[in-house]
XYZ file of C-alpha atoms in Angstrom:
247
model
C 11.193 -0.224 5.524
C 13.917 1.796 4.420
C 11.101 4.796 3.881
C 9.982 4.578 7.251
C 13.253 4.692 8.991
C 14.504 8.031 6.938
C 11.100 8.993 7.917
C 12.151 8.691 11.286
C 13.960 11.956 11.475
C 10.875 13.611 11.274
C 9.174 12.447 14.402
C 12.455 13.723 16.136
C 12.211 17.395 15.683
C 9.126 19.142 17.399
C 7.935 22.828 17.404
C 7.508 22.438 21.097
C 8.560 25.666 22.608
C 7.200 27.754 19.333
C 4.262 28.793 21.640
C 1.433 30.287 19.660
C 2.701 30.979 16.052
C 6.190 29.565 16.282
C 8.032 32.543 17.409
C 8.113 31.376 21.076
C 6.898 34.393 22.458
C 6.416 34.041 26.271
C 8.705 31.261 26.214
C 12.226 31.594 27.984
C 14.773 29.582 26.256
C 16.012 28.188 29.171
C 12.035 26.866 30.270
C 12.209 24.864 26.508
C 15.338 23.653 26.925
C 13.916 22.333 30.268
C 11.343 20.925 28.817
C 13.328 19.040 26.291
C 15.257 17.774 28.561
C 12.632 16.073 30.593
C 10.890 15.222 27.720
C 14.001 13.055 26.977
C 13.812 11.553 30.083
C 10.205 10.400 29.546
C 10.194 8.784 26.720
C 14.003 7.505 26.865
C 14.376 9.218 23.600
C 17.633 11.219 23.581
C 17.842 12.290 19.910
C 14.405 14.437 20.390
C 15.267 18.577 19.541
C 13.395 21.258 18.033
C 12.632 22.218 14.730
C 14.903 25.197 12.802
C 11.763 26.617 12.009
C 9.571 26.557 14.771
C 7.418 28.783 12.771
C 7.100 26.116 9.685
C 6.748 23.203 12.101
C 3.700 25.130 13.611
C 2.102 26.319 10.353
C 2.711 23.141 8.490
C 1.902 19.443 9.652
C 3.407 18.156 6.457
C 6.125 16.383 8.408
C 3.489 13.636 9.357
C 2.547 13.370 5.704
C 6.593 12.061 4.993
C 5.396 9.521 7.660
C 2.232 8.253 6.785
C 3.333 7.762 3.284
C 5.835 5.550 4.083
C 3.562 3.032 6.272
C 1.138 3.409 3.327
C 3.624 2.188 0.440
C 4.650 -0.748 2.770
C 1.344 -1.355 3.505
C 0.754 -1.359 -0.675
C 3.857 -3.608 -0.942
C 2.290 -6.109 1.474
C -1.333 -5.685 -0.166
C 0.246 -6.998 -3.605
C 2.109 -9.779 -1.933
C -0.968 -11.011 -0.540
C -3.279 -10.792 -3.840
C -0.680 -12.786 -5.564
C -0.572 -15.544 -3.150
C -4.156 -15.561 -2.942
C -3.713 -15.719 -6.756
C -1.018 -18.772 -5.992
C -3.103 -20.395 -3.916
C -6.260 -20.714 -5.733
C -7.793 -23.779 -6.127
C -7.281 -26.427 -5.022
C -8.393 -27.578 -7.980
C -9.997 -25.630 -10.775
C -7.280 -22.278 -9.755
C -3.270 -22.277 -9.898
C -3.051 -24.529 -6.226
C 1.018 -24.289 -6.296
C 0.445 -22.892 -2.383
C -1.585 -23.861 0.355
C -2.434 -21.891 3.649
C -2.949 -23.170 7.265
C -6.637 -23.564 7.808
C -7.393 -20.208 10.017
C -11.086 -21.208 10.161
C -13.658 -22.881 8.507
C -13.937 -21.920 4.941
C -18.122 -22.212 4.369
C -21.053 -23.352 5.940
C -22.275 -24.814 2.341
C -19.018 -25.799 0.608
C -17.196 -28.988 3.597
C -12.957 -28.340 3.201
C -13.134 -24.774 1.658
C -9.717 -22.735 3.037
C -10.556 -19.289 2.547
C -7.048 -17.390 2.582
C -8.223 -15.104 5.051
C -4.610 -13.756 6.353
C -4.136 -12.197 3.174
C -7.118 -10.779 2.528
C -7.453 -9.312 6.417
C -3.918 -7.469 4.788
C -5.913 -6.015 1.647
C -8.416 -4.564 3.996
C -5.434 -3.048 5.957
C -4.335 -1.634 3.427
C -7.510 -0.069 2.501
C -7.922 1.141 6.209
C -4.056 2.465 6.076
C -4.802 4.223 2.488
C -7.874 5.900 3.677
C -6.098 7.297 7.114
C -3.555 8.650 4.887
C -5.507 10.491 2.711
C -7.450 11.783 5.639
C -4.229 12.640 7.058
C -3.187 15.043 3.837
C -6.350 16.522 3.233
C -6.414 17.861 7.445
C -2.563 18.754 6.322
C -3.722 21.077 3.930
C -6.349 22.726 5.263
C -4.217 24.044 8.120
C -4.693 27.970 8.040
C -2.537 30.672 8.129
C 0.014 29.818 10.805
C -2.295 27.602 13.441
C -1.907 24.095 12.275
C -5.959 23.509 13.490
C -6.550 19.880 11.699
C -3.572 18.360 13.877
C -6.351 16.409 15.986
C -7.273 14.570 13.197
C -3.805 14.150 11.882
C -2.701 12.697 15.027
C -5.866 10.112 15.872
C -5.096 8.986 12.070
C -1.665 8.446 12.337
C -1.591 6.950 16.066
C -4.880 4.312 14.514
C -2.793 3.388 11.569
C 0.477 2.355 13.303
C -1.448 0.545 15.672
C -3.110 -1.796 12.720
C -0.004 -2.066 10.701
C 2.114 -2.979 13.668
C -0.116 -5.805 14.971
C -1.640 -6.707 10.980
C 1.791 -7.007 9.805
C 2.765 -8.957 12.431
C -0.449 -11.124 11.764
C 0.537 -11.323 8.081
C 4.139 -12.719 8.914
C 3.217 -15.281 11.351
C -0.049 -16.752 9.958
C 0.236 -15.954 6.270
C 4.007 -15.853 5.411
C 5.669 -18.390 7.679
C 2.497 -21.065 7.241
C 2.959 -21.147 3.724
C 2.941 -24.707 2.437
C 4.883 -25.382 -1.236
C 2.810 -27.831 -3.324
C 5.767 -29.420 -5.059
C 4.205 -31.767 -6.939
C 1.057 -29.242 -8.505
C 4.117 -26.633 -9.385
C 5.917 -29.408 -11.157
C 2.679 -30.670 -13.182
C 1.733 -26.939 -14.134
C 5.788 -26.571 -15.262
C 5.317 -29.806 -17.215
C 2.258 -28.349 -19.044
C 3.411 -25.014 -18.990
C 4.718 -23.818 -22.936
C 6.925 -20.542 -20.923
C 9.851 -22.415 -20.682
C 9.888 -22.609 -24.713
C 12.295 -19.198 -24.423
C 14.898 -21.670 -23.006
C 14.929 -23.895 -25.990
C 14.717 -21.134 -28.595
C 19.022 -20.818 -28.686
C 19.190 -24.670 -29.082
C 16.485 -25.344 -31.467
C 15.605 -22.467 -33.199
C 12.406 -19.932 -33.108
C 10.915 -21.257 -35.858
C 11.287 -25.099 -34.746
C 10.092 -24.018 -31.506
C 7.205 -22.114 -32.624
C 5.639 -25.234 -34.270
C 5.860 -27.142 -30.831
C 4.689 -24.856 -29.057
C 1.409 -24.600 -31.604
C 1.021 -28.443 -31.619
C 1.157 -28.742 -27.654
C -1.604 -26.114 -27.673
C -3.526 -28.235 -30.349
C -2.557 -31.682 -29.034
C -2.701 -31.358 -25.432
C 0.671 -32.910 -25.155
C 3.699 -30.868 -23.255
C 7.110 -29.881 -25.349
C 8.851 -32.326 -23.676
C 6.721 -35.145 -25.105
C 6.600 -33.789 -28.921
C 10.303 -32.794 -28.496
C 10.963 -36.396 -27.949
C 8.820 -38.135 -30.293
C 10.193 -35.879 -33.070
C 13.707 -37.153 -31.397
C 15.083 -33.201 -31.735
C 16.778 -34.045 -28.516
C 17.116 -36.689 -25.924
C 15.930 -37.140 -22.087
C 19.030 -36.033 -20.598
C 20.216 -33.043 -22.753
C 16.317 -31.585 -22.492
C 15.697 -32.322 -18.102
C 19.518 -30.732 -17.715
C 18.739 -27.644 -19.728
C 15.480 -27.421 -18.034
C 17.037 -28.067 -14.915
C 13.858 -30.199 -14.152
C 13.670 -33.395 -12.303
């Protein structure tokens, strides 16, 4: 977000008033600083002035590239959120299942109580939309010629599509992915129990070597760390759940 709002700036300064080329020829300055001014008063935006280099802002259209690079990193971010809770939320039984989504629809006509995590997958394909728009949106940046920036048409219906499906897909995202999100407390505590990760937290108190042995004879056995870690009687109940901080 922070990328978008320094972005900002760059919405703020126009060439309007740089006429043809950017040199405002046939253009008084007091007609653009009219125009400015009620410009202002249309859109309620006071901070709107124009470029130092009227003719840069003409020849170039880079300005809009600053911009739709931003939306398209968030839109990356959010992409990568959503693939790992789609990743979290596998299941509910043969995947990871430490997450469960709302039920936005019915999952399949040949599978009964399949929840298809369609919130975050409709924010993959925005991202894909949002990607592609940008890169349209560079490519009609660059072949701008001379001092006429000629590709601005497509430039413009680009940027104006892609705010429009971030603003209401992000909003989508937060309200029916994010905020619906459901913590499966008991699933994340099995997979802990199971899990050999937290062997790096007994490493200081037992020793690599000691701990490397478990962690090969859980593998081998089936049985978790805690349970050979207590049969072997290398340290009790209490000492082991309050450096795991597990309950």
């Amino acid at each position: 977000m922070e990328r978008i709002k320094e972005s900002e700036k760059y919405l703020l300064e126009l060439n309007l008033g740089g006429t043809a080329i950017g040199n405002s020829i046939n253009a008084s300055k007091i007609y653009i600083e009219n125009v400015y001014e009620e410009l202002r008063n249309i859109t309620k935006i006071k901070e709107l002035k124009p470029m130092n280099n009227l003719m840069s802002g003409t020849s170039s259209n880079t300005d809009f590239c600053y911009i739709s690079s931003a939306v398209n990193i968030l839109c990356l971010d959010m992409s990568k959120i959503a693939t790992d809770l789609r990743f979290m939320s596998s299941g509910p039984r043969g995947g990871i299942g430490e997450i469960s989504f709302i039920e936005m629809q019915q999952g399949s006509s040949i599978m009964p109580g399949k929840v298809n995590p369609i919130i975050c997958e409709t924010m993959n394909q925005i991202y894909f939309q949002v990607d592609g728009r940008n890169t349209t949106i560079y490519h009609a940046a660059e072949s701008s010629h001379l001092e006429l920036g000629i590709m601005l048409p497509a430039i413009a219906d680009s940027l104006i599509t892609m705010l429009k499906i971030v603003e209401s897909g992000l909003r989508l995202f937060a309200d029916r992915g994010i905020r619906k999100i459901v913590a499966n407390k008991k699933r994340c505590f099995e997979l802990l129990g199971k899990s050999t990760a937290y062997s790096t937290l007994l490493t200081p108190v037992l020793g690599y070597d000691t701990i490397s042995k478990i962690v090969k004879e859980a593998l081998l056995t089936g049985k978790t760390l805690k349970q050979i870690i207590l049969e072997k009687k290398l340290m009790t109940e209490a000492k082991l759940e309050k450096l795991l901080i597990l309950k």
